[in-house]
PDB file of C-alpha atoms in Angstrom:
ATOM      1  CA  ARG T 186      96.287-190.437  -9.740  1.00 55.00           C
ATOM      2  CA  PHE T 187      96.061-186.948 -11.207  1.00 46.00           C
ATOM      3  CA  TYR T 188      94.889-188.500 -14.475  1.00 49.00           C
ATOM      4  CA  CYS T 189      92.145-190.420 -12.681  1.00 54.00           C
ATOM      5  CA  LEU T 190      90.961-187.300 -10.859  1.00 51.00           C
ATOM      6  CA  THR T 191      90.909-185.340 -14.095  1.00 54.00           C
ATOM      7  CA  PHE T 192      89.062-188.131 -15.892  1.00 49.00           C
ATOM      8  CA  ASN T 193      86.456-188.419 -13.130  1.00 57.00           C
ATOM      9  CA  LEU T 194      85.943-184.654 -13.149  1.00 51.00           C
ATOM     10  CA  SER T 195      85.488-184.697 -16.922  1.00 64.00           C
ATOM     11  CA  VAL T 196      82.910-187.483 -16.640  1.00 63.00           C
ATOM     12  CA  LYS T 197      80.981-185.539 -13.985  1.00 74.00           C
ATOM     13  CA  ILE T 198      81.011-182.395 -16.120  1.00 73.00           C
ATOM     14  CA  TYR T 199      79.809-184.346 -19.180  1.00 71.00           C
ATOM     15  CA  ARG T 200      77.015-185.983 -17.181  1.00 84.00           C
ATOM     16  CA  SER T 201      75.964-182.585 -15.878  1.00 87.00           C
ATOM     17  CA  ILE T 202      75.840-181.189 -19.413  1.00 89.00           C
ATOM     18  CA  VAL T 203      73.793-184.184 -20.598  1.00 92.00           C
ATOM     19  CA  GLU T 204      71.354-183.906 -17.690  1.00 94.00           C
ATOM     20  CA  GLU T 205      70.938-180.176 -18.299  1.00 96.00           C
ATOM     21  CA  LEU T 206      70.188-180.710 -22.003  1.00 96.00           C
ATOM     22  CA  LEU T 207      67.677-183.487 -21.290  1.00 97.00           C
ATOM     23  CA  GLU T 208      65.988-181.262 -18.713  1.00 97.00           C
ATOM     24  CA  ARG T 209      65.756-178.452 -21.284  1.00 97.00           C
ATOM     25  CA  ILE T 210      64.090-180.879 -23.701  1.00 98.00           C
ATOM     26  CA  ALA T 211      61.647-181.978 -20.987  1.00 98.00           C
ATOM     27  CA  LYS T 212      60.834-178.355 -20.186  1.00 98.00           C
ATOM     28  CA  CYS T 213      60.188-177.552 -23.850  1.00 98.00           C
ATOM     29  CA  VAL T 214      57.703-180.414 -24.103  1.00 97.00           C
ATOM     30  CA  GLU T 215      56.063-179.500 -20.804  1.00 97.00           C
ATOM     31  CA  LEU T 216      55.600-175.861 -21.861  1.00 97.00           C
ATOM     32  CA  GLY T 217      54.847-176.536 -25.525  1.00 97.00           C
ATOM     33  CA  LYS T 218      57.971-174.935 -26.973  1.00 98.00           C
ATOM     34  CA  ILE T 219      58.111-176.516 -30.434  1.00 97.00           C
ATOM     35  CA  ASN T 220      61.054-174.721 -32.021  1.00 97.00           C
ATOM     36  CA  GLU T 221      62.731-171.336 -32.153  1.00 96.00           C
ATOM     37  CA  LYS T 222      60.260-169.630 -34.511  1.00 94.00           C
ATOM     38  CA  PRO T 223      56.906-169.607 -32.657  1.00 92.00           C
ATOM     39  CA  PRO T 224      56.526-166.914 -29.938  1.00 92.00           C
ATOM     40  CA  TYR T 225      54.803-169.445 -27.648  1.00 93.00           C
ATOM     41  CA  PRO T 226      55.310-169.633 -24.749  1.00 94.00           C
ATOM     42  CA  PRO T 227      56.124-165.903 -24.358  1.00 94.00           C
ATOM     43  CA  ALA T 228      58.775-166.532 -21.690  1.00 94.00           C
ATOM     44  CA  MET T 229      60.754-168.693 -24.155  1.00 96.00           C
ATOM     45  CA  LYS T 230      60.395-166.487 -27.240  1.00 94.00           C
ATOM     46  CA  GLY T 231      63.436-166.762 -29.514  1.00 95.00           C
ATOM     47  CA  GLN T 232      64.854-169.752 -27.653  1.00 96.00           C
ATOM     48  CA  PRO T 233      65.456-173.177 -29.226  1.00 97.00           C
ATOM     49  CA  GLY T 234      62.652-175.653 -28.719  1.00 98.00           C
ATOM     50  CA  ALA T 235      62.213-179.416 -28.512  1.00 98.00           C
ATOM     51  CA  ASP T 236      63.019-179.678 -32.221  1.00 98.00           C
ATOM     52  CA  GLU T 237      66.459-178.070 -32.126  1.00 98.00           C
ATOM     53  CA  LEU T 238      67.431-179.446 -28.717  1.00 98.00           C
ATOM     54  CA  THR T 239      66.620-183.033 -29.673  1.00 98.00           C
ATOM     55  CA  LEU T 240      68.785-182.724 -32.767  1.00 97.00           C
ATOM     56  CA  GLN T 241      71.544-181.158 -30.658  1.00 96.00           C
ATOM     57  CA  ALA T 242      71.350-184.022 -28.179  1.00 96.00           C
ATOM     58  CA  LEU T 243      71.713-186.596 -30.960  1.00 96.00           C
ATOM     59  CA  ASN T 244      74.660-184.708 -32.444  1.00 95.00           C
ATOM     60  CA  GLU T 245      76.336-184.663 -29.037  1.00 92.00           C
ATOM     61  CA  GLY T 246      76.097-188.423 -28.748  1.00 92.00           C
ATOM     62  CA  ILE T 247      73.234-188.736 -26.270  1.00 94.00           C
ATOM     63  CA  SER T 248      71.440-192.005 -26.908  1.00 93.00           C
ATOM     64  CA  PRO T 249      67.999-191.834 -28.571  1.00 94.00           C
ATOM     65  CA  SER T 250      66.634-193.950 -25.722  1.00 92.00           C
ATOM     66  CA  ASP T 251      67.801-191.422 -23.104  1.00 93.00           C
ATOM     67  CA  ILE T 252      66.377-188.533 -25.120  1.00 95.00           C
ATOM     68  CA  LEU T 253      63.020-190.304 -25.203  1.00 94.00           C
ATOM     69  CA  GLN T 254      62.922-191.646 -21.651  1.00 93.00           C
ATOM     70  CA  LYS T 255      64.704-188.848 -19.746  1.00 95.00           C
ATOM     71  CA  GLY T 256      63.663-185.883 -21.876  1.00 96.00           C
ATOM     72  CA  LEU T 257      60.527-186.187 -23.983  1.00 96.00           C
ATOM     73  CA  ILE T 258      58.544-188.601 -21.816  1.00 95.00           C
ATOM     74  CA  VAL T 259      59.416-186.664 -18.656  1.00 95.00           C
ATOM     75  CA  GLY T 260      57.934-183.527 -20.235  1.00 96.00           C
ATOM     76  CA  MET T 261      54.752-185.327 -21.288  1.00 95.00           C
ATOM     77  CA  GLU T 262      54.364-186.853 -17.836  1.00 94.00           C
ATOM     78  CA  ARG T 263      54.570-183.401 -16.276  1.00 96.00           C
ATOM     79  CA  ILE T 264      51.936-181.871 -18.550  1.00 95.00           C
ATOM     80  CA  GLY T 265      49.754-184.937 -17.984  1.00 93.00           C
ATOM     81  CA  VAL T 266      49.882-184.503 -14.214  1.00 94.00           C
ATOM     82  CA  LYS T 267      49.045-180.803 -14.585  1.00 95.00           C
ATOM     83  CA  PHE T 268      46.120-181.593 -16.878  1.00 94.00           C
ATOM     84  CA  LYS T 269      44.751-184.170 -14.471  1.00 92.00           C
ATOM     85  CA  ALA T 270      44.962-181.585 -11.668  1.00 93.00           C
ATOM     86  CA  LYS T 271      43.220-179.009 -13.921  1.00 94.00           C
ATOM     87  CA  GLN T 272      46.245-176.714 -13.741  1.00 97.00           C
ATOM     88  CA  VAL T 273      46.386-176.550 -17.556  1.00 95.00           C
ATOM     89  CA  PHE T 274      43.784-177.055 -20.261  1.00 93.00           C
ATOM     90  CA  VAL T 275      43.432-178.752 -23.654  1.00 91.00           C
ATOM     91  CA  PRO T 276      45.218-176.047 -25.733  1.00 93.00           C
ATOM     92  CA  GLN T 277      48.352-176.305 -23.565  1.00 95.00           C
ATOM     93  CA  VAL T 278      48.319-180.097 -23.800  1.00 93.00           C
ATOM     94  CA  LEU T 279      47.977-179.924 -27.577  1.00 92.00           C
ATOM     95  CA  MET T 280      51.000-177.602 -27.767  1.00 95.00           C
ATOM     96  CA  SER T 281      52.999-180.050 -25.630  1.00 95.00           C
ATOM     97  CA  ALA T 282      51.948-182.913 -27.883  1.00 93.00           C
ATOM     98  CA  LYS T 283      53.013-180.934 -30.945  1.00 94.00           C
ATOM     99  CA  ALA T 284      56.413-180.214 -29.392  1.00 96.00           C
ATOM    100  CA  MET T 285      56.750-183.901 -28.586  1.00 94.00           C
ATOM    101  CA  GLY T 286      55.754-184.921 -32.105  1.00 93.00           C
ATOM    102  CA  THR T 287      58.232-182.538 -33.708  1.00 95.00           C
ATOM    103  CA  ALA T 288      61.057-183.916 -31.586  1.00 96.00           C
ATOM    104  CA  MET T 289      59.968-187.508 -32.297  1.00 93.00           C
ATOM    105  CA  ASN T 290      60.555-186.931 -36.012  1.00 93.00           C
ATOM    106  CA  HIS T 291      64.276-187.053 -35.229  1.00 95.00           C
ATOM    107  CA  LEU T 292      63.896-190.394 -33.409  1.00 93.00           C
ATOM    108  CA  LYS T 293      61.669-192.325 -35.827  1.00 87.00           C
ATOM    109  CA  LYS T 294      64.549-194.005 -37.631  1.00 88.00           C
ATOM    110  CA  PHE T 295      65.811-195.356 -34.312  1.00 90.00           C
ATOM    111  CA  PHE T 296      62.444-197.028 -33.637  1.00 85.00           C
ATOM    112  CA  LYS T 297      62.672-198.709 -37.039  1.00 80.00           C
ATOM    113  CA  ASP T 298      66.161-200.114 -36.497  1.00 81.00           C
ATOM    114  CA  GLY T 299      65.440-201.224 -32.938  1.00 80.00           C
ATOM    115  CA  SER T 300      67.733-198.737 -31.190  1.00 78.00           C
ATOM    116  CA  VAL T 301      64.769-197.467 -29.176  1.00 83.00           C
ATOM    117  CA  GLN T 302      62.056-199.749 -27.857  1.00 86.00           C
ATOM    118  CA  ARG T 303      58.430-198.739 -27.395  1.00 90.00           C
ATOM    119  CA  LYS T 304      56.736-199.552 -24.095  1.00 93.00           C
ATOM    120  CA  GLY T 305      53.927-201.315 -25.937  1.00 96.00           C
ATOM    121  CA  THR T 306      51.234-200.912 -28.582  1.00 97.00           C
ATOM    122  CA  VAL T 307      47.859-199.242 -28.047  1.00 98.00           C
ATOM    123  CA  ILE T 308      44.924-199.543 -30.439  1.00 98.00           C
ATOM    124  CA  ILE T 309      42.434-196.723 -30.017  1.00 98.00           C
ATOM    125  CA  GLY T 310      39.229-195.627 -31.726  1.00 98.00           C
ATOM    126  CA  THR T 311      35.834-194.004 -31.266  1.00 98.00           C
ATOM    127  CA  VAL T 312      33.175-196.708 -31.404  1.00 98.00           C
ATOM    128  CA  GLU T 313      30.606-197.357 -34.102  1.00 97.00           C
ATOM    129  CA  GLY T 314      28.011-194.619 -34.620  1.00 97.00           C
ATOM    130  CA  ASP T 315      30.074-191.939 -32.870  1.00 97.00           C
ATOM    131  CA  LEU T 316      31.972-189.296 -34.862  1.00 96.00           C
ATOM    132  CA  HIS T 317      33.524-187.384 -31.958  1.00 94.00           C
ATOM    133  CA  ASP T 318      37.311-187.430 -31.901  1.00 93.00           C
ATOM    134  CA  ILE T 319      38.685-184.544 -29.825  1.00 90.00           C
ATOM    135  CA  GLY T 320      38.951-186.549 -26.608  1.00 91.00           C
ATOM    136  CA  LYS T 321      40.205-189.616 -28.436  1.00 94.00           C
ATOM    137  CA  ASN T 322      42.849-187.588 -30.263  1.00 93.00           C
ATOM    138  CA  LEU T 323      44.044-186.008 -27.033  1.00 91.00           C
ATOM    139  CA  VAL T 324      44.367-189.393 -25.359  1.00 94.00           C
ATOM    140  CA  ALA T 325      46.198-190.815 -28.390  1.00 94.00           C
ATOM    141  CA  MET T 326      48.731-187.974 -28.351  1.00 92.00           C
ATOM    142  CA  MET T 327      49.344-188.317 -24.619  1.00 92.00           C
ATOM    143  CA  VAL T 328      49.802-192.085 -24.860  1.00 94.00           C
ATOM    144  CA  GLU T 329      52.182-191.792 -27.815  1.00 92.00           C
ATOM    145  CA  GLY T 330      54.062-189.042 -26.001  1.00 91.00           C
ATOM    146  CA  ASN T 331      54.648-191.441 -23.134  1.00 92.00           C
ATOM    147  CA  GLY T 332      56.479-193.965 -25.269  1.00 92.00           C
ATOM    148  CA  TYR T 333      53.799-196.197 -26.787  1.00 94.00           C
ATOM    149  CA  GLU T 334      53.106-197.008 -30.412  1.00 94.00           C
ATOM    150  CA  VAL T 335      49.568-195.809 -31.096  1.00 96.00           C
ATOM    151  CA  ILE T 336      47.354-197.232 -33.827  1.00 97.00           C
ATOM    152  CA  ASP T 337      44.503-194.745 -34.213  1.00 98.00           C
ATOM    153  CA  LEU T 338      41.523-196.287 -35.995  1.00 98.00           C
ATOM    154  CA  GLY T 339      39.645-192.977 -36.120  1.00 97.00           C
ATOM    155  CA  VAL T 340      35.896-192.658 -35.532  1.00 97.00           C
ATOM    156  CA  ASP T 341      32.818-194.800 -36.165  1.00 98.00           C
ATOM    157  CA  VAL T 342      34.898-197.951 -35.712  1.00 98.00           C
ATOM    158  CA  LYS T 343      33.084-201.273 -35.868  1.00 97.00           C
ATOM    159  CA  ALA T 344      33.888-204.243 -33.641  1.00 98.00           C
ATOM    160  CA  GLU T 345      35.351-206.185 -36.564  1.00 98.00           C
ATOM    161  CA  LYS T 346      37.894-203.434 -37.249  1.00 98.00           C
ATOM    162  CA  PHE T 347      39.105-203.480 -33.642  1.00 98.00           C
ATOM    163  CA  GLU T 348      39.446-207.276 -33.777  1.00 98.00           C
ATOM    164  CA  GLU T 349      41.167-207.260 -37.165  1.00 98.00           C
ATOM    165  CA  THR T 350      43.709-204.721 -35.950  1.00 98.00           C
ATOM    166  CA  LEU T 351      44.350-206.655 -32.747  1.00 98.00           C
ATOM    167  CA  GLU T 352      44.924-209.768 -34.875  1.00 97.00           C
ATOM    168  CA  GLN T 353      47.663-207.840 -36.683  1.00 98.00           C
ATOM    169  CA  HIS T 354      49.175-206.544 -33.431  1.00 97.00           C
ATOM    170  CA  PRO T 355      48.994-209.330 -30.833  1.00 96.00           C
ATOM    171  CA  GLY T 356      49.590-208.165 -27.292  1.00 96.00           C
ATOM    172  CA  ALA T 357      48.315-204.653 -27.934  1.00 98.00           C
ATOM    173  CA  PHE T 358      46.065-202.812 -25.494  1.00 98.00           C
ATOM    174  CA  VAL T 359      42.665-201.749 -26.873  1.00 98.00           C
ATOM    175  CA  CYS T 360      41.039-198.436 -25.949  1.00 98.00           C
ATOM    176  CA  MET T 361      37.474-197.480 -26.887  1.00 98.00           C
ATOM    177  CA  SER T 362      36.013-193.984 -26.722  1.00 97.00           C
ATOM    178  CA  ALA T 363      32.430-192.683 -26.873  1.00 97.00           C
ATOM    179  CA  LEU T 364      30.813-189.301 -26.307  1.00 94.00           C
ATOM    180  CA  LEU T 365      27.176-190.297 -26.905  1.00 95.00           C
ATOM    181  CA  THR T 366      25.185-192.466 -24.532  1.00 95.00           C
ATOM    182  CA  THR T 367      23.513-194.035 -27.577  1.00 96.00           C
ATOM    183  CA  THR T 368      26.854-195.390 -28.833  1.00 97.00           C
ATOM    184  CA  MET T 369      28.120-196.715 -25.502  1.00 95.00           C
ATOM    185  CA  ILE T 370      26.241-199.978 -26.149  1.00 93.00           C
ATOM    186  CA  HIS T 371      28.701-200.816 -28.920  1.00 97.00           C
ATOM    187  CA  MET T 372      31.505-200.978 -26.358  1.00 98.00           C
ATOM    188  CA  GLU T 373      30.012-204.165 -24.930  1.00 97.00           C
ATOM    189  CA  LYS T 374      29.797-205.762 -28.383  1.00 97.00           C
ATOM    190  CA  ILE T 375      33.403-204.842 -29.173  1.00 98.00           C
ATOM    191  CA  ASN T 376      34.664-206.073 -25.826  1.00 98.00           C
ATOM    192  CA  GLN T 377      32.830-209.395 -26.153  1.00 98.00           C
ATOM    193  CA  LEU T 378      34.280-210.033 -29.608  1.00 98.00           C
ATOM    194  CA  LEU T 379      37.808-209.168 -28.501  1.00 98.00           C
ATOM    195  CA  LYS T 380      37.631-211.281 -25.354  1.00 98.00           C
ATOM    196  CA  GLU T 381      36.150-214.199 -27.276  1.00 97.00           C
ATOM    197  CA  LYS T 382      38.979-214.293 -29.821  1.00 97.00           C
ATOM    198  CA  HIS T 383      41.777-212.860 -27.660  1.00 97.00           C
ATOM    199  CA  PRO T 384      41.058-213.723 -23.985  1.00 97.00           C
ATOM    200  CA  GLU T 385      44.361-212.195 -22.859  1.00 97.00           C
ATOM    201  CA  VAL T 386      43.672-208.709 -24.268  1.00 98.00           C
ATOM    202  CA  LYS T 387      43.379-205.785 -21.847  1.00 98.00           C
ATOM    203  CA  THR T 388      40.547-203.435 -22.787  1.00 98.00           C
ATOM    204  CA  PHE T 389      39.867-199.849 -21.756  1.00 98.00           C
ATOM    205  CA  ILE T 390      36.937-197.485 -22.183  1.00 98.00           C
ATOM    206  CA  GLY T 391      36.552-193.760 -21.651  1.00 96.00           C
ATOM    207  CA  GLY T 392      34.529-190.717 -22.645  1.00 94.00           C
ATOM    208  CA  ALA T 393      32.187-188.190 -21.076  1.00 92.00           C
ATOM    209  CA  PRO T 394      29.176-190.486 -20.439  1.00 95.00           C
ATOM    210  CA  VAL T 395      31.252-193.561 -19.536  1.00 96.00           C
ATOM    211  CA  THR T 396      31.681-194.658 -15.908  1.00 96.00           C
ATOM    212  CA  ALA T 397      33.610-197.250 -13.936  1.00 96.00           C
ATOM    213  CA  ASP T 398      30.319-199.012 -13.119  1.00 97.00           C
ATOM    214  CA  PHE T 399      29.490-199.307 -16.809  1.00 98.00           C
ATOM    215  CA  ALA T 400      32.932-200.770 -17.485  1.00 98.00           C
ATOM    216  CA  ARG T 401      32.347-203.434 -14.848  1.00 97.00           C
ATOM    217  CA  GLN T 402      28.872-204.206 -16.189  1.00 97.00           C
ATOM    218  CA  ILE T 403      30.111-204.949 -19.704  1.00 98.00           C
ATOM    219  CA  GLY T 404      33.272-206.785 -18.644  1.00 97.00           C
ATOM    220  CA  VAL T 405      35.870-204.221 -19.749  1.00 98.00           C
ATOM    221  CA  ASP T 406      39.129-204.445 -17.809  1.00 98.00           C
ATOM    222  CA  TYR T 407      39.706-200.747 -17.129  1.00 98.00           C
ATOM    223  CA  TYR T 408      37.844-197.445 -17.109  1.00 97.00           C
ATOM    224  CA  SER T 409      39.861-194.281 -17.659  1.00 94.00           C
ATOM    225  CA  ASP T 410      38.644-190.816 -16.665  1.00 90.00           C
ATOM    226  CA  GLY T 411      41.365-189.022 -18.630  1.00 89.00           C
ATOM    227  CA  PRO T 412      44.619-189.388 -20.577  1.00 92.00           C
ATOM    228  CA  GLN T 413      46.934-189.280 -17.570  1.00 93.00           C
ATOM    229  CA  ASP T 414      44.902-191.901 -15.752  1.00 93.00           C
ATOM    230  CA  LEU T 415      45.181-194.154 -18.800  1.00 96.00           C
ATOM    231  CA  VAL T 416      48.932-193.575 -19.121  1.00 95.00           C
ATOM    232  CA  GLU T 417      49.494-194.446 -15.460  1.00 95.00           C
ATOM    233  CA  THR T 418      47.535-197.697 -15.841  1.00 96.00           C
ATOM    234  CA  LEU T 419      49.368-198.627 -19.040  1.00 97.00           C
ATOM    235  CA  ASN T 420      52.717-197.990 -17.360  1.00 95.00           C
ATOM    236  CA  LYS T 421      51.808-200.312 -14.495  1.00 96.00           C
ATOM    237  CA  LEU T 422      50.724-203.065 -16.894  1.00 97.00           C
ATOM    238  CA  SER T 423      53.852-202.623 -19.027  1.00 94.00           C
ATOM    239  CA  ALA T 424      56.337-202.543 -16.142  1.00 87.00           C
TER     240      ALA T 424
END
């Protein structure tokens, strides 16, 4: 009986240590603490960041899946909610994404061998005639940070490129971005081609001039007004 009590106490202590470490990882991502060297954020100067803590977690036997789901993704979800509520701005989100990316370098081999599963695949690009990529890049980083494989086609992407990529990645979600009203018309062409060849595909559009009404008019499945909104929709579809 004494052995059982001791064992149970040890398990509780270990779980507490694991939970604390995963929370520290989540906090580093949320606040953009990449590693020990950078002075940002000031309150965490000199402390280990997402880089060191992720490696520590792996060395201590915490599963890569738990590190991703209960640490890194939790941090990205928090910064996404703050961004949607306008409590933080693009620079803070970019720092969080960089912290996430640095930590993910330690997990890449586990994606390759199947130890960690992605939630799904997202194809994203700025449509033909449009060279703006800041918003698209931000969305791509947020989506990847929430556990999806992201295939970024870049800017000035023609309909055929979207379709070709979807052919190579069946079941992927397709996201189109535009900043110019003059390039929004290409979204309809892309959507029609995708739906014609892949009726089951779920398509998304977003960007400053884009609206929910426009999405309905051209037959796109979803309109997103920001990265967190897109992530929430993707999570519902992937559940």
